[in-house]
Amino acid sequence: MKRVYSASDIGAAGFIQGVLENEGIQALVKHGLLSGAAGELPPTECWPEVWVMEDEDETRAREIIEAVTASGPEDVTGWTCPGCGESLEAAFTQCWNCGRERN
Ligand SMILES: [Zn+2]
């Protein structure tokens, strides 16, 4: 298994997992908080993580994630979905909650 993504938001991690599975890649979400030692680790170590089951899927999974989360380097602020009000990270060009495109 290979870790291919970590997100501050469980919904975002689930979205990535779904995208990978749509591409035929077996993926699962691991919860950083459940891996132990929470509280002694920096917050990013407790973020939900997306793992691929097969090591050979790692490269393709990373390409897919990059395509899904692609945004300009100047775009570093998050946004709020006008459709459902969800707070989204800047990396997402589409709302993972309701599917609405950022505009
Ligand atoms: Zn939305």
Short mmCIF file of C-alpha atoms and ligand atoms in Angstrom, two decimals:
data_model
loop_
_atom_site.label_atom_id
_atom_site.label_comp_id
_atom_site.label_asym_id
_atom_site.label_seq_id
_atom_site.Cartn_x
_atom_site.Cartn_y
_atom_site.Cartn_z
CA MET A 1 0.00 0.00 0.00
CA LYS A 2 1.12 3.51 -0.75
CA ARG A 3 -0.05 6.81 0.68
CA VAL A 4 -0.89 9.17 -2.16
CA TYR A 5 -2.73 12.02 -0.50
CA SER A 6 -3.49 13.64 2.81
CA ALA A 7 -6.17 16.21 3.46
CA SER A 8 -7.23 18.38 6.38
CA ASP A 9 -10.80 17.40 5.73
CA ILE A 10 -12.32 13.92 5.78
CA GLY A 11 -14.75 14.89 3.02
CA ALA A 12 -11.91 15.87 0.74
CA ALA A 13 -10.13 12.59 1.42
CA GLY A 14 -13.32 10.70 0.64
CA PHE A 15 -13.71 12.64 -2.58
CA ILE A 16 -10.20 11.68 -3.70
CA GLN A 17 -10.87 8.06 -2.80
CA GLY A 18 -14.02 8.12 -4.92
CA VAL A 19 -12.21 9.64 -7.88
CA LEU A 20 -9.53 6.94 -7.73
CA GLU A 21 -12.08 4.16 -7.49
CA ASN A 22 -13.88 5.57 -10.52
CA GLU A 23 -10.58 5.16 -12.35
CA GLY A 24 -10.37 1.53 -11.30
CA ILE A 25 -7.82 2.05 -8.56
CA GLN A 26 -8.51 0.42 -5.22
CA ALA A 27 -8.12 3.08 -2.55
CA LEU A 28 -8.99 3.56 1.07
CA VAL A 29 -9.04 6.41 3.57
CA LYS A 30 -7.01 6.06 6.74
CA HIS A 31 -7.75 8.28 9.67
CA GLY A 32 -4.57 9.73 11.06
CA LEU A 33 -6.18 10.13 14.46
CA LEU A 34 -6.72 6.40 14.74
CA SER A 35 -3.12 5.47 14.05
CA GLY A 36 -2.11 6.27 17.60
CA ALA A 37 -0.01 8.92 19.30
CA ALA A 38 -2.47 11.67 18.42
CA GLY A 39 -1.67 14.75 20.42
CA GLU A 40 2.07 14.16 20.26
CA LEU A 41 2.19 14.65 16.52
CA PRO A 42 1.88 17.81 14.45
CA PRO A 43 -1.66 18.31 13.11
CA THR A 44 -0.77 17.27 9.58
CA GLU A 45 0.14 13.81 10.92
CA CYS A 46 -3.45 13.42 12.08
CA TRP A 47 -5.04 14.31 8.76
CA PRO A 48 -7.05 11.70 6.91
CA GLU A 49 -4.91 9.95 4.32
CA VAL A 50 -5.74 8.24 1.05
CA TRP A 51 -3.84 5.04 0.31
CA VAL A 52 -3.82 2.87 -2.79
CA MET A 53 -3.92 -0.88 -2.27
CA GLU A 54 -1.55 -1.73 -5.11
CA ASP A 55 1.90 -0.15 -5.13
CA GLU A 56 1.96 -0.07 -8.93
CA ASP A 57 -1.09 2.23 -8.92
CA GLU A 58 0.79 4.92 -7.03
CA THR A 59 2.11 6.88 -10.01
CA ARG A 60 -1.20 6.90 -11.84
CA ALA A 61 -3.07 7.78 -8.66
CA ARG A 62 -0.81 10.78 -8.09
CA GLU A 63 -1.40 11.96 -11.66
CA ILE A 64 -5.15 11.68 -11.22
CA ILE A 65 -5.06 13.53 -7.90
CA GLU A 66 -2.92 16.23 -9.44
CA ALA A 67 -5.43 16.66 -12.26
CA VAL A 68 -8.38 16.80 -9.88
CA THR A 69 -6.77 19.27 -7.50
CA ALA A 70 -5.02 21.35 -10.16
CA SER A 71 -5.11 25.08 -9.61
CA GLY A 72 -2.87 28.03 -10.28
CA PRO A 73 0.09 28.57 -7.95
CA GLU A 74 -1.27 32.00 -7.07
CA ASP A 75 -4.46 30.44 -5.83
CA VAL A 76 -3.79 29.71 -2.19
CA THR A 77 -6.96 30.78 -0.45
CA GLY A 78 -9.85 28.48 0.19
CA TRP A 79 -13.33 29.14 -1.10
CA THR A 80 -16.90 28.61 -0.07
CA CYS A 81 -19.23 26.67 -2.34
CA PRO A 82 -22.08 28.87 -3.58
CA GLY A 83 -24.24 25.78 -3.95
CA CYS A 84 -24.10 24.22 -0.50
CA GLY A 85 -21.93 26.52 1.60
CA GLU A 86 -19.20 23.94 2.13
CA SER A 87 -15.74 25.33 2.91
CA LEU A 88 -13.24 24.00 0.39
CA GLU A 89 -9.49 24.01 0.11
CA ALA A 90 -7.96 26.05 -2.68
CA ALA A 91 -6.73 22.87 -4.35
CA PHE A 92 -10.24 21.86 -5.31
CA THR A 93 -11.78 23.28 -8.46
CA GLN A 94 -15.05 21.54 -7.78
CA CYS A 95 -17.11 21.09 -4.62
CA TRP A 96 -16.62 17.56 -3.30
CA ASN A 97 -19.91 17.86 -1.44
CA CYS A 98 -22.36 18.82 -4.20
CA GLY A 99 -20.21 18.75 -7.35
CA ARG A 100 -20.57 22.41 -8.20
CA GLU A 101 -17.69 23.99 -10.12
CA ARG A 102 -15.76 26.86 -8.61
CA ASN A 103 -16.32 30.12 -10.42
ZN ZN B 1 -21.15 22.39 -2.77
#
